[in-house]
Amino acid sequence: MAYYGQPQGAPPPGHQQPYGAPMGQPQYGQQMPGYGAPQVDPGVLAWFQSVDQDRSGRISALELQQALTNNDWSRFSISTCYAMIGLFDKDFSGTIDINEFGQLWGFINQWRQVFNSFDSDRSGNISHQELHRAFEQLGYRLSPGFVNVALYKFDTGMRRSLTFEGFINCCMMLQQTSYHFQQKDTRRVGQAQYNYEEFMHTAVLCLKP
């Protein structure tokens, strides 16, 4: 049994991982051949065209920021948009094409469904109790003390709750750190040994910009 969870309601990884999905290698949706091609989902194409303000055929983090909102209509931060672009930017151009955008859009919509399923009071935010329940149902064995730390880290509005953006950032952090922990926990017992540099390497890789 996994000690740190395989999220059951989260976007599906390319292959099963006992400690969560490696977010740097998303496998969501089908490949789409190009901007405006008939095989592209019409809804995805419409969103892509509306976001692609300079008509370059590629989406930058600044353009993506204009399309992403929390439930209170506040914009996502630019650092989150850069991070999300980075998840799907296979050629390291700093932008995403229609194929990569389709995968990103599926990723966002799946996480919004997860967020809404745990926002039990329909407040538009995830409270401490809702976040703790979310961690448990996603398969992470984490204490109420850790939930407090996560809220402090990802609550940008000092409301003691998480917006949709904060929830995504929190879950991405959990999946990334759990994946790196898994690489050290070769016996799958929930324990791993790190030296100082290895720990710092993992911390830097998973640090939110």
Steps between C-alpha positions, in 0.01 A plus 500: 500500500628847414574727794478829317218435264398450145249779437180337384315811386797681351598522134619154393875449456652313212570207730420421861731633769463401869566858618317706242548593137824652367361836395786573264379225265124549461312265271160661461282496191576418142761660281353764272666569167510878478340839535155490347520140377163319474603240762530765773212507746293808405476616861876477550563678171262781591675551834841486336408762244352730764811471718749532212480878492797559267381226259842332514358149526660463843394598854732681740465514879376860474229396254406200713461725804219686323303174467535349849286617791410380846140464611503865613617603149847599621779423252760229555843634589758520224728258687226235497445556129873457432496178703199364311653590164813317613306178563400472135772694314676203340741705287595743782395801295320670788172472306254223412341409167145377439589140587664596830220747576242226455684286755530794740132583464405142579731509803340821630144378446569170675649681800201739507269200529711368787496843667122532468447151641685595821354851531204355690359833620527652149693798636738509206789420735639188671499528879732323744247222559428462128872492416569234762217288360631557148847378599351188655276419205784564255703241691744718698554411866568844641435650843286805584828676576613450142166636377571817702839535330348444155236764564764746616715430195232513230239739643589821319204697639556434873151349522599167657370329188619423148380642172490275195848622408632430849345153496664418165839625624464300821410179318779544246744543788371181665531299181846632417647450847334159539644392166853599605453332839395183323833489318674466837244278673600193301344258750165687498485526879442875530860573602797628302855614564632827353829676532501879520561568131238248390245663730584848370479373141148369558397816685620727217330288232167510686522862617222719362657793311 
